[in-house]
């Protein structure tokens, strides 16, 4: 705990006459300019009699400022309109007490420009003169502005992430396929969509938190575990067959791995199989397709050769194209990023991690328009 400053040491030395002695005007001037960025000597009415700048403030004495334009003028006339009352308060307090409370004043130069200073005013001798000492606040103002910009940037980033999460959750909840998010550390269900609840015949709130092993028949779980072990290394898997424990329903499942914060999660897709072994027709996919088509963000599906399989209207608008037929089977790097560079980096990350978030790049339109974009993507098992 810091010790409090003794009250009798605030604003004065214990024995100034013995320790400092009588100072000449030259020494006093040097001390003042060393302690302040600007110093004003004022008469009892607040008129400027003399002034000096500190050694660290030589850049103030430029073409925008002439000392003779201030000397002989009331101090209150050399500041911004919103600072006039503060100057009057400084002068009033200095006439009544040893040191006036410090105040921030916007000092104006001859050409109309100005700088913020923090002033203290002290009476000088018995003549009624006042010494105003100012500290340049530009560095503090710059730090405050930087803080404001940082806060605004964080707020924009938070809003962008919140909107992105809303869109992805919408897709997650209306997807016709059953989807489970599984913690790769303890293999417990972290999230499940309504289609998964329908397939497993349990409400979502009961599925979340269960061990993944409790969902599969015992003879299937070993194979599912082997599949998860493979995905930990490769990042994704081919489709495998398994059976649900509750009613021995046969399903086709595929798994991909993605990272979130400092951990990893499995994204597991399950499709119910018919008696023939073919995937059963689930809920109509028209709703999902309509949502994807109406997304305000560009959406594109590519194959392993980076050829475009499908896009939505927002992507066509970014690429300055009219119809989907103009992009089908074309390489995505014709429009996305620097040819042969950005898309290769994206694909490498998708193969390694299974998912990419907020990759900064550009879209080059068919007619030369260049837009800065952020790309998020996921690898889908086929």
Tab-separated table of C-alpha atoms in Angstrom:
chain	number	residue	atom	x	y	z
A	1	UNK	CA	0.000	0.000	0.000
A	2	UNK	CA	1.445	3.392	-1.006
A	3	UNK	CA	2.157	5.858	1.774
A	4	UNK	CA	0.077	9.028	1.805
A	5	UNK	CA	1.847	12.318	1.064
A	6	UNK	CA	1.976	14.462	4.241
A	7	UNK	CA	-0.414	17.390	3.946
A	8	UNK	CA	2.267	19.901	4.925
A	9	UNK	CA	4.382	18.861	1.887
A	10	UNK	CA	1.608	19.469	-0.650
A	11	UNK	CA	2.404	22.535	-2.789
A	12	UNK	CA	5.454	23.705	-0.846
A	13	UNK	CA	8.840	22.673	0.549
A	14	UNK	CA	9.382	22.229	4.283
A	15	UNK	CA	12.073	24.933	4.433
A	16	UNK	CA	12.327	26.573	1.034
A	17	UNK	CA	14.380	29.598	2.135
A	18	UNK	CA	17.072	27.444	3.718
A	19	UNK	CA	17.123	24.647	1.083
A	20	UNK	CA	16.609	26.680	-2.102
A	21	UNK	CA	17.527	30.204	-1.133
A	22	UNK	CA	16.753	33.339	-3.070
A	23	UNK	CA	16.543	32.605	-6.799
A	24	UNK	CA	17.466	35.068	-9.497
A	25	UNK	CA	14.948	35.777	-12.237
A	26	UNK	CA	17.150	33.908	-14.720
A	27	UNK	CA	17.235	30.764	-12.572
A	28	UNK	CA	13.503	31.026	-11.918
A	29	UNK	CA	12.869	31.284	-15.666
A	30	UNK	CA	14.910	28.152	-16.342
A	31	UNK	CA	13.077	26.249	-13.616
A	32	UNK	CA	9.688	27.315	-14.936
A	33	UNK	CA	10.440	26.390	-18.553
A	34	UNK	CA	11.889	23.057	-17.417
A	35	UNK	CA	8.734	22.264	-15.439
A	36	UNK	CA	6.146	23.381	-18.003
A	37	UNK	CA	5.544	23.266	-21.745
A	38	UNK	CA	4.161	26.803	-21.684
A	39	UNK	CA	4.302	29.540	-19.026
A	40	UNK	CA	2.318	32.791	-18.972
A	41	UNK	CA	3.001	35.744	-16.670
A	42	UNK	CA	-0.265	37.633	-16.096
A	43	UNK	CA	-1.178	40.856	-14.350
A	44	UNK	CA	-3.991	40.863	-11.739
A	45	UNK	CA	-6.545	41.408	-14.528
A	46	UNK	CA	-5.364	38.370	-16.506
A	47	UNK	CA	-3.509	40.299	-19.215
A	48	UNK	CA	-0.442	38.510	-20.610
A	49	UNK	CA	2.776	40.333	-19.649
A	50	UNK	CA	5.281	37.713	-20.775
A	51	UNK	CA	5.408	34.096	-21.897
A	52	UNK	CA	7.861	31.282	-22.525
A	53	UNK	CA	7.820	27.760	-23.900
A	54	UNK	CA	9.543	24.775	-22.359
A	55	UNK	CA	12.603	23.265	-24.008
A	56	UNK	CA	10.533	20.281	-25.205
A	57	UNK	CA	8.092	22.611	-26.947
A	58	UNK	CA	10.312	24.542	-29.378
A	59	UNK	CA	8.092	23.423	-32.261
A	60	UNK	CA	5.310	25.712	-30.997
A	61	UNK	CA	7.264	28.840	-32.007
A	62	UNK	CA	6.444	28.568	-35.710
A	63	UNK	CA	4.836	30.742	-38.342
A	64	UNK	CA	1.450	29.937	-36.784
A	65	UNK	CA	2.432	31.684	-33.542
A	66	UNK	CA	3.958	35.084	-32.751
A	67	UNK	CA	4.647	36.002	-29.129
A	68	UNK	CA	3.930	39.696	-29.767
A	69	UNK	CA	0.371	38.800	-30.761
A	70	UNK	CA	-0.263	37.541	-27.214
A	71	UNK	CA	1.612	40.027	-25.036
A	72	UNK	CA	-0.725	42.783	-23.891
A	73	UNK	CA	-3.865	40.750	-24.599
A	74	UNK	CA	-6.164	39.199	-21.994
A	75	UNK	CA	-5.414	35.500	-21.656
A	76	UNK	CA	-9.113	34.751	-22.026
A	77	UNK	CA	-8.991	36.153	-25.595
A	78	UNK	CA	-6.291	33.662	-26.673
A	79	UNK	CA	-8.257	30.492	-25.938
A	80	UNK	CA	-11.127	28.658	-27.586
A	81	UNK	CA	-14.649	29.806	-26.752
A	82	UNK	CA	-15.390	26.703	-24.665
A	83	UNK	CA	-12.282	27.376	-22.531
A	84	UNK	CA	-12.988	31.006	-21.582
A	85	UNK	CA	-14.899	30.070	-18.427
A	86	UNK	CA	-12.064	27.779	-17.325
A	87	UNK	CA	-9.508	30.595	-17.691
A	88	UNK	CA	-11.712	32.915	-15.635
A	89	UNK	CA	-11.996	30.250	-12.915
A	90	UNK	CA	-8.211	29.768	-12.884
A	91	UNK	CA	-7.622	33.497	-12.446
A	92	UNK	CA	-10.288	33.825	-9.772
A	93	UNK	CA	-8.940	30.912	-7.732
A	94	UNK	CA	-5.293	32.023	-8.096
A	95	UNK	CA	-6.208	35.397	-6.588
A	96	UNK	CA	-7.681	33.718	-3.496
A	97	UNK	CA	-5.533	30.654	-2.815
A	98	UNK	CA	-1.913	29.479	-3.280
A	99	UNK	CA	-2.619	27.181	-6.258
A	100	UNK	CA	-5.690	27.027	-8.494
A	101	UNK	CA	-7.103	23.652	-9.410
A	102	UNK	CA	-5.724	22.431	-12.757
A	103	UNK	CA	-7.993	22.747	-15.766
A	104	UNK	CA	-7.800	21.711	-19.403
A	105	UNK	CA	-7.736	24.682	-21.778
A	106	UNK	CA	-7.738	24.743	-25.581
A	107	UNK	CA	-5.115	27.360	-26.427
A	108	UNK	CA	-5.503	29.075	-29.820
A	109	UNK	CA	-2.602	30.181	-32.052
A	110	UNK	CA	-2.585	33.231	-34.308
A	111	UNK	CA	-3.674	31.278	-37.395
A	112	UNK	CA	-6.685	29.752	-35.622
A	113	UNK	CA	-5.136	26.383	-34.897
A	114	UNK	CA	-4.543	25.340	-31.342
A	115	UNK	CA	-3.534	22.715	-28.820
A	116	UNK	CA	-4.928	21.378	-25.545
A	117	UNK	CA	-3.022	22.251	-22.361
A	118	UNK	CA	-3.589	21.470	-18.709
A	119	UNK	CA	-2.977	24.678	-16.753
A	120	UNK	CA	-2.284	25.451	-13.124
A	121	UNK	CA	-2.213	29.066	-11.928
A	122	UNK	CA	-0.246	30.369	-8.928
A	123	UNK	CA	0.093	33.894	-7.508
A	124	UNK	CA	3.562	35.464	-7.750
A	125	UNK	CA	4.701	37.736	-4.909
A	126	UNK	CA	2.624	40.592	-3.554
A	127	UNK	CA	2.142	42.412	-6.850
A	128	UNK	CA	-0.942	40.427	-7.735
A	129	UNK	CA	0.726	38.850	-10.741
A	130	UNK	CA	-0.181	35.277	-11.658
A	131	UNK	CA	1.949	32.560	-13.234
A	132	UNK	CA	0.032	30.070	-15.419
A	133	UNK	CA	1.899	26.826	-16.119
A	134	UNK	CA	0.636	24.536	-18.870
A	135	UNK	CA	1.304	20.915	-19.850
A	136	UNK	CA	0.826	19.788	-23.462
A	137	UNK	CA	-1.991	17.222	-23.628
A	138	UNK	CA	-1.450	16.092	-27.220
A	139	UNK	CA	0.165	12.807	-26.212
A	140	UNK	CA	-2.678	12.035	-23.803
A	141	UNK	CA	-5.270	13.068	-26.395
A	142	UNK	CA	-3.614	10.789	-28.962
A	143	UNK	CA	-3.723	7.876	-26.518
A	144	UNK	CA	-7.375	8.579	-25.734
A	145	UNK	CA	-8.203	8.704	-29.439
A	146	UNK	CA	-6.331	5.460	-30.000
A	147	UNK	CA	-8.303	3.873	-27.160
A	148	UNK	CA	-11.584	5.068	-28.680
A	149	UNK	CA	-10.606	3.668	-32.083
A	150	UNK	CA	-9.621	0.352	-30.492
A	151	UNK	CA	-12.929	0.152	-28.635
A	152	UNK	CA	-14.865	0.938	-31.802
A	153	UNK	CA	-12.876	-1.683	-33.704
A	154	UNK	CA	-13.608	-4.270	-31.010
A	155	UNK	CA	-17.310	-3.398	-31.084
A	156	UNK	CA	-17.414	-3.754	-34.880
A	157	UNK	CA	-15.577	-7.086	-34.678
A	158	UNK	CA	-17.943	-8.314	-31.970
A	159	UNK	CA	-20.975	-7.302	-34.042
A	160	UNK	CA	-19.547	-9.022	-37.123
A	161	UNK	CA	-18.885	-12.223	-35.192
A	162	UNK	CA	-22.344	-12.096	-33.630
A	163	UNK	CA	-23.992	-11.724	-37.040
A	164	UNK	CA	-21.870	-14.531	-38.500
A	165	UNK	CA	-22.781	-16.806	-35.595
A	166	UNK	CA	-26.466	-16.011	-36.127
A	167	UNK	CA	-26.252	-17.002	-39.793
A	168	UNK	CA	-24.380	-20.234	-39.082
A	169	UNK	CA	-26.793	-21.173	-36.302
A	170	UNK	CA	-29.705	-20.611	-38.650
A	171	UNK	CA	-28.171	-23.016	-41.168
A	172	UNK	CA	-27.352	-25.465	-38.364
A	173	UNK	CA	-30.926	-25.539	-37.091
A	174	UNK	CA	-32.752	-25.833	-40.418
A	175	UNK	CA	-30.362	-28.379	-41.983
A	176	UNK	CA	-32.199	-31.499	-43.121
A	177	UNK	CA	-29.290	-33.709	-42.013
A	178	UNK	CA	-28.782	-34.636	-38.383
A	179	UNK	CA	-25.701	-32.800	-37.098
A	180	UNK	CA	-23.871	-33.327	-33.802
A	181	UNK	CA	-21.007	-31.233	-32.417
A	182	UNK	CA	-18.804	-33.454	-30.234
A	183	UNK	CA	-16.032	-32.379	-27.871
A	184	UNK	CA	-12.904	-34.164	-29.109
A	185	UNK	CA	-11.441	-34.335	-25.586
A	186	UNK	CA	-14.194	-36.143	-23.673
A	187	UNK	CA	-16.391	-37.225	-26.627
A	188	UNK	CA	-19.490	-35.615	-25.136
A	189	UNK	CA	-22.197	-33.986	-27.241
A	190	UNK	CA	-21.765	-30.204	-27.203
A	191	UNK	CA	-24.587	-29.325	-29.620
A	192	UNK	CA	-27.283	-31.061	-31.638
A	193	UNK	CA	-29.677	-29.703	-34.235
A	194	UNK	CA	-33.437	-30.450	-34.494
A	195	UNK	CA	-32.834	-33.050	-37.231
A	196	UNK	CA	-30.557	-34.956	-34.847
A	197	UNK	CA	-33.257	-34.840	-32.169
A	198	UNK	CA	-35.738	-36.222	-34.705
A	199	UNK	CA	-33.392	-39.045	-35.754
A	200	UNK	CA	-32.444	-39.987	-32.185
A	201	UNK	CA	-36.022	-39.503	-30.922
A	202	UNK	CA	-34.881	-37.388	-27.995
A	203	UNK	CA	-35.149	-33.651	-27.297
A	204	UNK	CA	-32.015	-31.600	-27.917
A	205	UNK	CA	-31.670	-30.705	-24.225
A	206	UNK	CA	-31.331	-34.415	-23.345
A	207	UNK	CA	-28.860	-35.158	-26.129
A	208	UNK	CA	-26.487	-32.331	-25.195
A	209	UNK	CA	-24.082	-33.469	-22.479
A	210	UNK	CA	-24.437	-37.183	-23.218
A	211	UNK	CA	-21.412	-39.272	-24.094
A	212	UNK	CA	-21.340	-39.958	-27.828
A	213	UNK	CA	-20.947	-43.671	-27.045
A	214	UNK	CA	-24.458	-43.716	-25.540
A	215	UNK	CA	-25.993	-42.922	-28.943
A	216	UNK	CA	-24.571	-45.881	-30.868
A	217	UNK	CA	-25.076	-49.626	-30.631
A	218	UNK	CA	-22.154	-51.326	-28.818
A	219	UNK	CA	-20.979	-53.179	-31.923
A	220	UNK	CA	-20.959	-49.874	-33.883
A	221	UNK	CA	-19.222	-47.698	-31.308
A	222	UNK	CA	-15.819	-49.328	-31.813
A	223	UNK	CA	-15.962	-48.489	-35.514
A	224	UNK	CA	-17.090	-44.939	-34.736
A	225	UNK	CA	-14.145	-44.556	-32.333
A	226	UNK	CA	-11.742	-45.723	-35.037
A	227	UNK	CA	-13.298	-43.180	-37.393
A	228	UNK	CA	-12.841	-40.361	-34.862
A	229	UNK	CA	-9.207	-41.354	-34.320
A	230	UNK	CA	-8.611	-41.119	-38.067
A	231	UNK	CA	-10.304	-37.712	-38.253
A	232	UNK	CA	-8.038	-36.403	-35.474
A	233	UNK	CA	-5.142	-36.945	-37.878
A	234	UNK	CA	-6.669	-36.215	-41.296
A	235	UNK	CA	-9.288	-33.613	-40.357
A	236	UNK	CA	-12.166	-35.356	-42.177
A	237	UNK	CA	-13.512	-38.784	-43.132
A	238	UNK	CA	-15.330	-40.723	-45.797
A	239	UNK	CA	-18.848	-41.921	-45.006
A	240	UNK	CA	-19.191	-44.943	-42.704
A	241	UNK	CA	-22.132	-47.070	-41.591
A	242	UNK	CA	-23.256	-47.339	-37.980
A	243	UNK	CA	-26.348	-48.173	-35.913
A	244	UNK	CA	-28.209	-46.088	-33.370
A	245	UNK	CA	-28.491	-47.734	-29.947
A	246	UNK	CA	-32.127	-46.812	-29.261
A	247	UNK	CA	-33.839	-48.662	-32.137
A	248	UNK	CA	-30.897	-50.129	-34.058
A	249	UNK	CA	-31.521	-47.678	-36.918
A	250	UNK	CA	-28.854	-47.859	-39.627
A	251	UNK	CA	-27.207	-44.530	-40.434
A	252	UNK	CA	-24.491	-43.225	-42.692
A	253	UNK	CA	-22.154	-40.855	-40.888
A	254	UNK	CA	-19.271	-38.592	-41.817
A	255	UNK	CA	-17.054	-36.541	-39.523
A	256	UNK	CA	-14.830	-33.490	-39.848
A	257	UNK	CA	-12.644	-31.759	-37.273
A	258	UNK	CA	-12.561	-28.047	-36.561
A	259	UNK	CA	-10.904	-25.861	-33.962
A	260	UNK	CA	-12.645	-23.461	-31.627
A	261	UNK	CA	-10.723	-21.285	-29.173
A	262	UNK	CA	-8.029	-23.591	-27.773
A	263	UNK	CA	-9.883	-26.878	-28.322
A	264	UNK	CA	-11.049	-29.126	-31.152
A	265	UNK	CA	-14.556	-30.309	-31.977
A	266	UNK	CA	-15.962	-33.015	-34.229
A	267	UNK	CA	-18.775	-32.153	-36.608
A	268	UNK	CA	-20.713	-35.381	-37.218
A	269	UNK	CA	-23.390	-35.703	-39.922
A	270	UNK	CA	-25.827	-38.612	-39.734
A	271	UNK	CA	-28.241	-39.748	-42.460
A	272	UNK	CA	-30.810	-42.488	-41.877
A	273	UNK	CA	-30.489	-45.430	-44.287
A	274	UNK	CA	-33.377	-47.194	-45.988
A	275	UNK	CA	-33.680	-50.961	-46.102
A	276	UNK	CA	-31.725	-50.933	-49.365
A	277	UNK	CA	-28.818	-49.266	-47.625
A	278	UNK	CA	-29.376	-45.978	-49.458
A	279	UNK	CA	-29.802	-42.744	-47.515
A	280	UNK	CA	-33.423	-42.106	-46.642
A	281	UNK	CA	-35.111	-38.970	-47.845
A	282	UNK	CA	-35.270	-36.682	-44.843
A	283	UNK	CA	-37.047	-33.392	-44.493
A	284	UNK	CA	-37.305	-31.433	-47.718
A	285	UNK	CA	-34.111	-29.523	-48.461
A	286	UNK	CA	-35.888	-26.713	-50.305
A	287	UNK	CA	-36.008	-24.629	-47.141
A	288	UNK	CA	-32.247	-24.890	-46.651
A	289	UNK	CA	-31.564	-24.120	-50.302
A	290	UNK	CA	-33.783	-21.048	-50.134
A	291	UNK	CA	-31.913	-19.771	-47.074
A	292	UNK	CA	-28.506	-20.305	-48.724
A	293	UNK	CA	-29.690	-18.582	-51.892
A	294	UNK	CA	-30.963	-15.627	-49.881
A	295	UNK	CA	-27.886	-15.184	-47.685
A	296	UNK	CA	-26.388	-11.680	-47.846
A	297	UNK	CA	-22.926	-13.295	-47.860
A	298	UNK	CA	-21.473	-15.033	-50.883
A	299	UNK	CA	-21.721	-18.846	-50.742
A	300	UNK	CA	-19.802	-21.240	-52.990
A	301	UNK	CA	-19.208	-24.998	-53.085
A	302	UNK	CA	-16.083	-26.330	-54.830
A	303	UNK	CA	-14.688	-29.793	-55.445
A	304	UNK	CA	-11.216	-31.083	-54.613
A	305	UNK	CA	-9.861	-29.520	-57.810
A	306	UNK	CA	-11.112	-26.076	-56.749
A	307	UNK	CA	-13.788	-26.156	-59.462
A	308	UNK	CA	-17.077	-24.437	-58.649
A	309	UNK	CA	-20.096	-26.716	-58.157
A	310	UNK	CA	-22.699	-24.197	-57.020
A	311	UNK	CA	-22.965	-20.573	-55.855
A	312	UNK	CA	-25.636	-18.259	-54.500
A	313	UNK	CA	-26.831	-14.885	-55.772
A	314	UNK	CA	-24.597	-12.894	-53.396
A	315	UNK	CA	-21.476	-14.542	-54.837
A	316	UNK	CA	-22.617	-13.806	-58.395
A	317	UNK	CA	-23.082	-10.154	-57.431
A	318	UNK	CA	-19.550	-9.961	-55.977
A	319	UNK	CA	-18.137	-11.590	-59.101
A	320	UNK	CA	-20.170	-9.259	-61.383
A	321	UNK	CA	-21.879	-12.179	-63.087
A	322	UNK	CA	-25.486	-12.700	-64.128
A	323	UNK	CA	-26.045	-16.471	-64.029
A	324	UNK	CA	-24.706	-19.523	-62.238
A	325	UNK	CA	-23.824	-21.135	-65.580
A	326	UNK	CA	-21.031	-18.580	-66.030
A	327	UNK	CA	-19.092	-19.994	-63.057
A	328	UNK	CA	-19.883	-23.716	-63.017
A	329	UNK	CA	-16.754	-25.912	-63.388
A	330	UNK	CA	-14.559	-22.797	-63.420
A	331	UNK	CA	-11.664	-22.533	-60.947
A	332	UNK	CA	-12.558	-20.410	-57.927
A	333	UNK	CA	-9.194	-18.605	-58.005
A	334	UNK	CA	-10.351	-16.886	-61.191
A	335	UNK	CA	-12.307	-14.580	-58.863
A	336	UNK	CA	-11.034	-15.212	-55.328
A	337	UNK	CA	-7.728	-13.730	-54.150
A	338	UNK	CA	-4.423	-13.623	-55.951
A	339	UNK	CA	-4.308	-16.391	-58.582
A	340	UNK	CA	-2.454	-19.453	-57.348
A	341	UNK	CA	-1.834	-18.003	-53.871
A	342	UNK	CA	-4.812	-17.240	-51.610
A	343	UNK	CA	-6.981	-20.192	-52.609
A	344	UNK	CA	-4.080	-22.613	-52.174
A	345	UNK	CA	-3.534	-21.266	-48.644
A	346	UNK	CA	-7.242	-21.646	-47.919
A	347	UNK	CA	-7.335	-25.214	-49.199
A	348	UNK	CA	-4.223	-26.173	-47.222
A	349	UNK	CA	-5.847	-24.898	-44.024
A	350	UNK	CA	-9.090	-26.700	-44.811
A	351	UNK	CA	-7.236	-29.978	-45.306
A	352	UNK	CA	-5.308	-29.505	-42.066
A	353	UNK	CA	-8.001	-28.098	-39.780
A	354	UNK	CA	-11.299	-28.863	-41.521
A	355	UNK	CA	-12.440	-25.263	-41.133
A	356	UNK	CA	-11.206	-21.719	-41.892
A	357	UNK	CA	-12.530	-18.508	-40.325
A	358	UNK	CA	-12.256	-14.877	-41.403
A	359	UNK	CA	-9.469	-15.288	-43.975
A	360	UNK	CA	-8.819	-11.806	-45.410
A	361	UNK	CA	-8.555	-11.685	-49.202
A	362	UNK	CA	-10.199	-10.039	-52.232
A	363	UNK	CA	-12.850	-10.802	-54.842
A	364	UNK	CA	-12.013	-9.674	-58.365
A	365	UNK	CA	-15.143	-9.022	-60.379
A	366	UNK	CA	-15.549	-9.960	-64.020
A	367	UNK	CA	-15.328	-6.286	-64.992
A	368	UNK	CA	-12.457	-5.218	-62.753
A	369	UNK	CA	-14.241	-4.400	-59.488
A	370	UNK	CA	-12.092	-5.435	-56.501
A	371	UNK	CA	-13.741	-5.991	-53.101
A	372	UNK	CA	-12.008	-6.776	-49.815
A	373	UNK	CA	-13.696	-9.809	-48.223
A	374	UNK	CA	-13.300	-12.280	-45.382
A	375	UNK	CA	-13.726	-15.970	-46.165
A	376	UNK	CA	-14.913	-18.688	-43.809
A	377	UNK	CA	-15.208	-22.272	-44.990
A	378	UNK	CA	-15.507	-25.900	-43.994
A	379	UNK	CA	-14.478	-29.158	-45.616
A	380	UNK	CA	-17.402	-31.470	-46.348
A	381	UNK	CA	-17.032	-35.219	-46.644
A	382	UNK	CA	-18.294	-36.629	-49.934
